[in-house]
Coordinates of C-alpha atoms in Angstrom, one line a residue:
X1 CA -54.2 61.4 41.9
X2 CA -57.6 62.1 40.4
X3 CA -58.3 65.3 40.4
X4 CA -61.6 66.7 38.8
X5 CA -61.9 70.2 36.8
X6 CA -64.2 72.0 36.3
X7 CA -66.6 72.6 33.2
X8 CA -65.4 74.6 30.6
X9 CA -67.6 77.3 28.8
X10 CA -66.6 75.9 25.6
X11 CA -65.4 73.0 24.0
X12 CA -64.0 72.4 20.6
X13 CA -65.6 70.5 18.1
X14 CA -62.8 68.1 17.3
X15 CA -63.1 67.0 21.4
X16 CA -59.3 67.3 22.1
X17 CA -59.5 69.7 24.6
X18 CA -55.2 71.1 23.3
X19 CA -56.6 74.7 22.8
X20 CA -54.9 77.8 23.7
X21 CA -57.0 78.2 26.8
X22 CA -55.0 74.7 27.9
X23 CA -52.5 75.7 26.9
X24 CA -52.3 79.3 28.7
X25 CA -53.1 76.9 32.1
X26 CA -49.8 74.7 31.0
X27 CA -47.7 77.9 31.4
X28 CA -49.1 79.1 34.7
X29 CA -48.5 75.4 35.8
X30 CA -45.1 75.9 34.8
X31 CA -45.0 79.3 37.1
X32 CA -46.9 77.6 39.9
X33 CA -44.2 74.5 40.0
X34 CA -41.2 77.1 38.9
X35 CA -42.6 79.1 43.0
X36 CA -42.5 75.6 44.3
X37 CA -39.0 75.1 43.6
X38 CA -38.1 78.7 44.4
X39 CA -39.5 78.1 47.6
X40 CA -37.5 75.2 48.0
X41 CA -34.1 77.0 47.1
X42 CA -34.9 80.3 49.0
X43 CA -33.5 78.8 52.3
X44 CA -30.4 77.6 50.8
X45 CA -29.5 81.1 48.9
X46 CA -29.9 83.0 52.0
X47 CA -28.1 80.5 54.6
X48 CA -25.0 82.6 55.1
X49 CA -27.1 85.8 56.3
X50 CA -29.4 83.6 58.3
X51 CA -27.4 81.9 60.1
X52 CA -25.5 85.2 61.1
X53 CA -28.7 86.9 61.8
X54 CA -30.4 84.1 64.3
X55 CA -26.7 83.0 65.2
X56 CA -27.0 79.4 63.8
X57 CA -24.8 76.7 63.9
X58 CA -23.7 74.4 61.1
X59 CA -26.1 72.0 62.7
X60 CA -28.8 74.0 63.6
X61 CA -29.0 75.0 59.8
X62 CA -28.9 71.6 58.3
X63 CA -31.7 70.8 60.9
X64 CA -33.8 73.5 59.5
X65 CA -32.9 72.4 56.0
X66 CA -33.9 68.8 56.8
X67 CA -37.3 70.3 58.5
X68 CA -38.6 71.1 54.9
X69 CA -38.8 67.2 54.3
X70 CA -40.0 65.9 57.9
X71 CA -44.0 66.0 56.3
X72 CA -43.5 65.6 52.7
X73 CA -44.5 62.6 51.9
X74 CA -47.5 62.7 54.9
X75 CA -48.8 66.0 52.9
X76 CA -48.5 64.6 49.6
X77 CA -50.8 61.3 50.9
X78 CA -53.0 63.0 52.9
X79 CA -53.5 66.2 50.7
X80 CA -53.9 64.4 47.4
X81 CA -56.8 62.3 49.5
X82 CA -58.2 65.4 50.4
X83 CA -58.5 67.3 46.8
X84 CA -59.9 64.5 44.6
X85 CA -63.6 65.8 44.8
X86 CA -62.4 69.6 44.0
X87 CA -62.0 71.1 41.1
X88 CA -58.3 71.6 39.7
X89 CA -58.3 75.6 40.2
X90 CA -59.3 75.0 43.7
X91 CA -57.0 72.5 44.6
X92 CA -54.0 74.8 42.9
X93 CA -55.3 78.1 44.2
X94 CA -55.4 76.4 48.0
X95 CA -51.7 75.1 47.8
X96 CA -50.8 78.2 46.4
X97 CA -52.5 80.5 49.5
X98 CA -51.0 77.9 51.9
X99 CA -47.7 78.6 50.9
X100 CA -47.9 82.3 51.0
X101 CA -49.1 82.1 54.9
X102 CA -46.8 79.9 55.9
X103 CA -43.9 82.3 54.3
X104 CA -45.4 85.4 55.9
X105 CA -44.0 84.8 58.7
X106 CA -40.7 84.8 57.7
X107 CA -41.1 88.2 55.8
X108 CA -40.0 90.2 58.7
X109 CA -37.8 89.8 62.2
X110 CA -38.7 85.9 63.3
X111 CA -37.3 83.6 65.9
X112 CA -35.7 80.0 65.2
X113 CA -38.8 78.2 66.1
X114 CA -40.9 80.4 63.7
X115 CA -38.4 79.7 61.1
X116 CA -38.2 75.9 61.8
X117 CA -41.9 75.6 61.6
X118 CA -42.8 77.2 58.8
X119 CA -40.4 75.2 56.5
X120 CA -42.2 72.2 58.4
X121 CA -45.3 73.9 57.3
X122 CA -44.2 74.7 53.7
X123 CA -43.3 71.0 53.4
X124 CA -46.5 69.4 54.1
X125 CA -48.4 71.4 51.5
X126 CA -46.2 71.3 48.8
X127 CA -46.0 67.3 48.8
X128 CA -48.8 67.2 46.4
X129 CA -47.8 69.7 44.1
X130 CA -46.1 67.7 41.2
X131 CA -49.2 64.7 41.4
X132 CA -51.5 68.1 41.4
X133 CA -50.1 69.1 38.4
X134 CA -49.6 65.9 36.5
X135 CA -53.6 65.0 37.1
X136 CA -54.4 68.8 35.9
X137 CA -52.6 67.8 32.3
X138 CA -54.1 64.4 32.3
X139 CA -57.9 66.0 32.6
X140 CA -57.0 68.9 29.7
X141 CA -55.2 67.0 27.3
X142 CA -55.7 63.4 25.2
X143 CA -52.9 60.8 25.6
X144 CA -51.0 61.8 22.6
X145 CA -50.7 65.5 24.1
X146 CA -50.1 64.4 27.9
X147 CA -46.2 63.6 27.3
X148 CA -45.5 67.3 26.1
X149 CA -47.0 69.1 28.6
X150 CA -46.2 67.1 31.5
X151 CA -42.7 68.0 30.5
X152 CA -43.5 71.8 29.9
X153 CA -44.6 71.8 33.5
X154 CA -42.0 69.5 34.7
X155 CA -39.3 71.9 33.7
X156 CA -40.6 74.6 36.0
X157 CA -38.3 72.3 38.6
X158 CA -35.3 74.0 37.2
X159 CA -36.2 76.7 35.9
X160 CA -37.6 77.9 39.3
X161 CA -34.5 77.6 41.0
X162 CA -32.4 78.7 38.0
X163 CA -34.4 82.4 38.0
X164 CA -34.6 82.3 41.4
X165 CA -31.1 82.0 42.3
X166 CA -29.4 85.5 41.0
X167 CA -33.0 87.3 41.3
X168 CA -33.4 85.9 45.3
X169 CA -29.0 86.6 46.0
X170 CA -29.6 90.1 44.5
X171 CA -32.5 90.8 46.2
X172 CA -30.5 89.3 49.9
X173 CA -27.5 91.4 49.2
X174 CA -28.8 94.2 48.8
X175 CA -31.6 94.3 51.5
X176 CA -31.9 91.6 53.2
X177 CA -33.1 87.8 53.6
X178 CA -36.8 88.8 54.8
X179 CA -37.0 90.8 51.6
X180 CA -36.0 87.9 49.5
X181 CA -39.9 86.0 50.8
X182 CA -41.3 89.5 50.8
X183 CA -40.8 89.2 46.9
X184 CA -42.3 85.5 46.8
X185 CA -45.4 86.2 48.6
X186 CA -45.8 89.4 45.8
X187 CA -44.8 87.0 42.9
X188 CA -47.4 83.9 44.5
X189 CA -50.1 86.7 45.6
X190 CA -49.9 87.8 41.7
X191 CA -50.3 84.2 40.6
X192 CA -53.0 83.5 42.3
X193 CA -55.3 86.5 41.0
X194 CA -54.3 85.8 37.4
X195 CA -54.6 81.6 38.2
X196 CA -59.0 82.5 39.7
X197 CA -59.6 84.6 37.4
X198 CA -58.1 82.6 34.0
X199 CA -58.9 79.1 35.1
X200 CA -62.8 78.1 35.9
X201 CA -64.1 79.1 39.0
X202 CA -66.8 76.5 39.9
X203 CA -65.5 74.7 42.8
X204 CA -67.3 71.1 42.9
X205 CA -68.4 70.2 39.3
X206 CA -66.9 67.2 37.4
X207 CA -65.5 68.8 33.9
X208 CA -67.5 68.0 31.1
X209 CA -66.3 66.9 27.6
X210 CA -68.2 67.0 24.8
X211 CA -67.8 64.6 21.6
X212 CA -64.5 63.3 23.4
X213 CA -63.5 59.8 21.7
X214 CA -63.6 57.5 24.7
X215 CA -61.2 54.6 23.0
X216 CA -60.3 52.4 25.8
X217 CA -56.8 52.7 27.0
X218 CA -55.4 49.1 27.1
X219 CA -53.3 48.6 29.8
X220 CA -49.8 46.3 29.0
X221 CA -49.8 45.2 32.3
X222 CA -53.3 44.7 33.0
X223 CA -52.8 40.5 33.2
X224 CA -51.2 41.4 36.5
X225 CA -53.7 40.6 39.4
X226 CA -52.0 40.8 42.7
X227 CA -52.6 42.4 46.2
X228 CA -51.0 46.1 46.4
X229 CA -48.3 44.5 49.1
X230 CA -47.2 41.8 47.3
X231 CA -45.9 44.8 44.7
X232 CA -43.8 46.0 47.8
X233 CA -42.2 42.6 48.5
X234 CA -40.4 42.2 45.1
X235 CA -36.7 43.3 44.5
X236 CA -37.7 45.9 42.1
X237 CA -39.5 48.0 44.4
X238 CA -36.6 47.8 46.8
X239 CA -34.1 48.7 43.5
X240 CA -36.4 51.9 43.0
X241 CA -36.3 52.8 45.8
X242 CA -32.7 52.7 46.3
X243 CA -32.1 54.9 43.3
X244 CA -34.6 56.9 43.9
X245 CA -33.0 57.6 47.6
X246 CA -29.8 58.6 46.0
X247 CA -30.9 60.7 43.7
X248 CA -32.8 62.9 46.5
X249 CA -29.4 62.9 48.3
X250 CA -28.6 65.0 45.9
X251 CA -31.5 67.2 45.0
X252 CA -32.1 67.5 49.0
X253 CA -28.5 69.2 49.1
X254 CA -28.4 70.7 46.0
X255 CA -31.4 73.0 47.4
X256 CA -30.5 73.2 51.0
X257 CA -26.6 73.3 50.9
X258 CA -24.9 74.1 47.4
X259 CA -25.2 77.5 48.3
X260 CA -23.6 77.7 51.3
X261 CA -20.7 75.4 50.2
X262 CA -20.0 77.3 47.7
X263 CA -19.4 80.2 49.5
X264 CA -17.7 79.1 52.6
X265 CA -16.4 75.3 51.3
X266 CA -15.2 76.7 48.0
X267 CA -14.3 80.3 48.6
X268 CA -16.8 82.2 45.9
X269 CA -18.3 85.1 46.9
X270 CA -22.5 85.8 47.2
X271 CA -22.2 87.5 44.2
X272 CA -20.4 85.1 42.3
X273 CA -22.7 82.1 44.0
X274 CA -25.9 83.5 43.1
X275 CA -24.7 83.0 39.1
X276 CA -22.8 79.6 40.1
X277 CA -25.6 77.6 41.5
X278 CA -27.7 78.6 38.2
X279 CA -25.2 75.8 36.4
X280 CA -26.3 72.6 37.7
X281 CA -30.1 73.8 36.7
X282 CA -29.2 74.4 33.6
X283 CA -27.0 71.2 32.6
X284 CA -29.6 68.8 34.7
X285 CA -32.5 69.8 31.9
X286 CA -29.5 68.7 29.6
X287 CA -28.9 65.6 30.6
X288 CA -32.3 64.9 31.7
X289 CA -33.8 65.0 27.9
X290 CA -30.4 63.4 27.0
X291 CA -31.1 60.1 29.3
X292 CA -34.9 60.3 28.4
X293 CA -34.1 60.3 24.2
X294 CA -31.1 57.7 25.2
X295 CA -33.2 55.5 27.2
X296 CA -36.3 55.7 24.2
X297 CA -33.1 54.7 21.8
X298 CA -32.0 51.8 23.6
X299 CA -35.4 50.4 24.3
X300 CA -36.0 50.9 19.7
X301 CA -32.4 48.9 19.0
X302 CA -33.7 45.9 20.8
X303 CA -32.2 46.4 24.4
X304 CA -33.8 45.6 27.5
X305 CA -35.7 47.3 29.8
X306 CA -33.4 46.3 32.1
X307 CA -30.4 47.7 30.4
X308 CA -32.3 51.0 28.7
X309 CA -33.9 51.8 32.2
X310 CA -32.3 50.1 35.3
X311 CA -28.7 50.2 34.2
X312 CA -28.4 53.6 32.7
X313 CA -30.2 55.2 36.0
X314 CA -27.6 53.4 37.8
X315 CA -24.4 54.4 35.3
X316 CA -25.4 58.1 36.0
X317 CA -25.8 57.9 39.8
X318 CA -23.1 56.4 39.4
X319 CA -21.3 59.0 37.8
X320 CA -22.9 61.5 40.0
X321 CA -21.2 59.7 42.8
X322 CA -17.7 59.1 41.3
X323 CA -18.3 62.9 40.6
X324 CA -18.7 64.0 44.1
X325 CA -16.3 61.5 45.7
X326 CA -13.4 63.4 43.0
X327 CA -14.3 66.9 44.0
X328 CA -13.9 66.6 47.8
X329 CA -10.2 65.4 47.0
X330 CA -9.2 68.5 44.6
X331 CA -8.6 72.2 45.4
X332 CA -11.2 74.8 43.9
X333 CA -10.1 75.7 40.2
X334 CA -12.2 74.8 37.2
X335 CA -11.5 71.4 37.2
X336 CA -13.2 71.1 40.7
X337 CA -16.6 73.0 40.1
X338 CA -17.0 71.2 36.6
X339 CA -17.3 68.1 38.8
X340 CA -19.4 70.1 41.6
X341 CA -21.7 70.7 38.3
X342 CA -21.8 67.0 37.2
X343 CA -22.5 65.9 40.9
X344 CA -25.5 67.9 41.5
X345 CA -26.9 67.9 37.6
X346 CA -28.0 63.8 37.6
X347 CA -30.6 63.7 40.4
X348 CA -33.6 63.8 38.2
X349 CA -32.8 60.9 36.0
X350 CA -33.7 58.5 39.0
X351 CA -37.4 60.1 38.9
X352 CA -37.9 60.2 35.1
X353 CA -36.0 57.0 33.6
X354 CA -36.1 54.8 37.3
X355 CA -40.0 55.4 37.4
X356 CA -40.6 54.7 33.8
X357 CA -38.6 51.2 34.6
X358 CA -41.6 50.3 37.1
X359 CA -44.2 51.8 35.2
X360 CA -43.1 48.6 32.5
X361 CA -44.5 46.2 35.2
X362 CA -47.0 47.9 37.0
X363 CA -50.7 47.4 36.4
X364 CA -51.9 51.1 35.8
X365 CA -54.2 51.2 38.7
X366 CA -51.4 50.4 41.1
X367 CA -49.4 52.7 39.4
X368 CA -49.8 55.9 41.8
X369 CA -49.9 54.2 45.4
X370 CA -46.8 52.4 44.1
X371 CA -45.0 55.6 43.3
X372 CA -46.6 56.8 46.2
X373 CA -44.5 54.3 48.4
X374 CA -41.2 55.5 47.0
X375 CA -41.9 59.0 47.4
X376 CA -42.3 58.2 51.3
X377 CA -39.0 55.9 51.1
X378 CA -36.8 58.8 48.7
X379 CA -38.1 61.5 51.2
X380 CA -36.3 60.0 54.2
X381 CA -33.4 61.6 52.1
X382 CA -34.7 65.0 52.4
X383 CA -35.1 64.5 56.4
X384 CA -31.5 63.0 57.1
X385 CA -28.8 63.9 54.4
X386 CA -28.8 68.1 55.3
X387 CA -28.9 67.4 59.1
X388 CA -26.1 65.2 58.7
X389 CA -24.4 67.2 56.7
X390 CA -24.4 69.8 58.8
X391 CA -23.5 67.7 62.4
X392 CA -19.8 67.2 59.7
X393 CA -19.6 70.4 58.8
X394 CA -19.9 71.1 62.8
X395 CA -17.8 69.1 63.7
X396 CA -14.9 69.6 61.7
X397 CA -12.3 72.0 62.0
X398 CA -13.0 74.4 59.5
X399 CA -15.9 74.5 57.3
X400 CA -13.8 73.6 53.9
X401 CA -13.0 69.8 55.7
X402 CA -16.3 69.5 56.9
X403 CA -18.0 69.6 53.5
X404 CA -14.9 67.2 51.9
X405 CA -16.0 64.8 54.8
X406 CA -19.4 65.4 54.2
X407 CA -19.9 65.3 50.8
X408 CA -17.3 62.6 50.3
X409 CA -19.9 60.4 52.7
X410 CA -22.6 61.6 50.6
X411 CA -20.9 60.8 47.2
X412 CA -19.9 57.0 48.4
X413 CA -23.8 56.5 49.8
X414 CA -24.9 57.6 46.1
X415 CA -22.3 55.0 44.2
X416 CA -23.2 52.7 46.9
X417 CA -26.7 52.5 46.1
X418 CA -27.1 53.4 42.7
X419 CA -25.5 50.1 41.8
X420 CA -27.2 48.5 44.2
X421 CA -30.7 49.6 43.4
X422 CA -29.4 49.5 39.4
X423 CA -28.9 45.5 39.6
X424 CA -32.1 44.7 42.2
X425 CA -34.7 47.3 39.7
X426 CA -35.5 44.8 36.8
X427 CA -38.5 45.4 35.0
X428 CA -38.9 42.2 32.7
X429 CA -38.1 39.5 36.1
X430 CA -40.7 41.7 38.2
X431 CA -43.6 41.3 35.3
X432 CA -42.6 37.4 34.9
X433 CA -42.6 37.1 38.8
X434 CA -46.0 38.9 39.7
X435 CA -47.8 36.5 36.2
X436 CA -46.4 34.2 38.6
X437 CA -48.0 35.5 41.3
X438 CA -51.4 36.4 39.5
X439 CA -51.9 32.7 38.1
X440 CA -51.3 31.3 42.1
X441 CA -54.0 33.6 43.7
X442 CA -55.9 32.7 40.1
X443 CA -55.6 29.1 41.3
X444 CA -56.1 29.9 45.4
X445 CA -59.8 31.3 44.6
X446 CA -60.8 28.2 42.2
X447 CA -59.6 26.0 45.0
X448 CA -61.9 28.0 47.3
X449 CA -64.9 27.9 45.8

């Protein structure tokens, strides 16, 4: 997404715009994305008291969990349209204002309906907010600097929930689940004053760089001449895809259910949840700079992309799934939450190391409708895996079989196609197929003329 900033009052001399100023917008990037999680994760903390408040069943949750997704993916196409010709602080500041209305609602006595359409709501306008981001680090910082802050703000998608969770339960317990998105519309409100007045304020005007080098980026992949569909046609986009769609399995129910099966499926109490659900947060930042530096290893001792990307998304879905197929099958003692932890800490490694494995065959100007196309195929997850979830936990008996069935389902889906999409995602076949591909249009247009 190309977003445009606008001009700064002052520009170092050296023309890599990495100054402190940049730097302080990095770390209220990291707040704005560390909300959007929280956001995310409020619903789930506060399941049990809503669904005894509005009388809910296990159904009628997962439904409202699953609303959240329904226009994802349309708000991250249309939106990211929509903001290209406005200025970054605009475009931030406007999400940021959108997600506080369509929370206010929920801030005091509501109705299911409300409820239901406001997470629909919420949805739509945060689809954009992790492209939003990504562009504003691309327009302040060179190449060489776009890696580390990227991350910086990337992070904010665990440690949002990993504040949020004993902060939000404390706040639920001891008032109230209204007063839990009474505190989120103070904390947003706040961040939006400091985020107009520290970033620029002119709406409309292109950012200007002076004495900026302006070496050419060469492109890797730039011999690759092919219509955007043909890009959809090729095993490798199905292979993302698949792992991409497990690994929003579990980040879908990690956010929506975790929570609540903690608490009734496992037996620990609010308290004790609010500090539980912190974990898998904490180890998935782990394990997410763990795959990254193992993947960049593999690729340095001569492995293929194939095996340092495809294969090792795939062993750690696989993992994941193995992980969660266990847990259903044991009673709750350590042994059983340690694999609760390893099931719901691997989700991000099909978004960082999966994408990376495309982005090695992908001409860069194809790049972000590509990714764009899997973010609409991973975010059917989001719409189907809660509702289901909660139709098993319904149905069953008592709540502590419905989330064995459940997540036993769940864990088989993610083996299932994590292997799947592992063996079809391969980088180095895709590039020697669409050459293939490039040199037969290459030959259709001489024959034309």
């Amino acid at each position: 997404m190309a977003i445009t900033a606008a001009p700064r009052r002052s520009v170092k001399s050296s023309g890599t715009p990495s100054s402190r100023r940049n730097w302080g917008i990095v770390v209220m990037l990291l707040i704005f994305f560390m909300l959007n999680f929280a956001d995310k994760a409020a619903i789930g903390l506060a399941s049990k008291p809503i669904r005894e408040s509005m009388d809910l069943s296990a159904s009628q949750y997962g439904l409202l969990s699953s609303a959240f997704f329904w226009l994802f993916a349309v708000g991250a196409v249309v939106l990211t349209a929509a903001f290209r010709k406005i200025s970054y602080n605009w475009a931030a500041g406007i999400l940021m204002i959108t997600w506080i209305l369509t929370m206010l609602p929920l801030t005091t006595q509501t109705t299911f309906g409300v409820l239901l359409a406001s997470r629909i709501a919420l949805g739509f306008f945060e689809g954009p907010a992790h492209a939003l981001c990504q562009s504003i680090v691309h327009e302040l910082f060179p190449p060489e600097k776009r890696a580390t802050a990227g991350a910086v703000v990337n992070a904010g998608s665990s440690l949002g929930p990993l504040l949020a969770a004993p902060i939000l339960t404390w706040i639920i317990l001891t008032w109230d689940w209204h007063a839990s998105f009474i505190f989120l519309v103070a904390i947003s409100l706040v961040w939006t004053v400091v985020w107009f007045l520290y970033a620029d304020r002119l709406p409309f005007k292109k950012r200007i760089i002076i004495n900026e080098p302006k070496a050419a980026k060469v492109d890797p992949n730039g011999d690759i001449v092919v219509p955007f569909y043909r890009l959809l046609m090729i095993p490798s986009f199905w292979g993302l895809a698949l792992l991409s769609f497990a690994g929003y399995l579990i980040t879908s129910l990690k956010v929506s259910w975790l929570p609540a099966f903690m608490n009734e499926g496992l037996g620990y109490s609010m308290q004790n949840v609010g500090v539980l659900v912190t974990i898998p947060y904490i180890v998935a930042v782990a394990v997410l700079l763990g795959a990254g530096m193992l993947s960049g290893r593999l690729l340095k001792r001569g492995h293929s992309s194939r095996v340092a990307r495809s294969f090792l998304t795939s062993a750690c879905l696989l993992f994941a799934g193995i992980s969660m197929i266990t847990f259903t099958q044991l009673q709750p003692g350590p042994l059983q939450l340690v694999l609760v932890v390893a099931a719901f800490s691997i989700n991000s490694v099909a978004f960082s190391i999966g994408f990376a494995g495309a982005s090695d065959f992908l001409p860069s100007h194809q790049r972000a409708s590509f990714f764009g196309c899997i973010v609409a195929a991973y975010s059917v997850a989001g719409m189907v895996a809660p509702y289901m979830l909660g139709l098993i936990v319904e149905a069953a008996a008592t709540p502590t079989e419905g989330y064995a069935n459940g997540f036993l389902i769940v864990g088989i889906t993610i083996c299932v196609f994590g292997v799947a999409g592992g063996l079809m995602l391969n980088p180095a076949r895709a590039r020697v197929r669409l050459l293939e591909l490039t040199a037969m249009y290459a030959e259709r247009k001489q024959v034309t003329r």
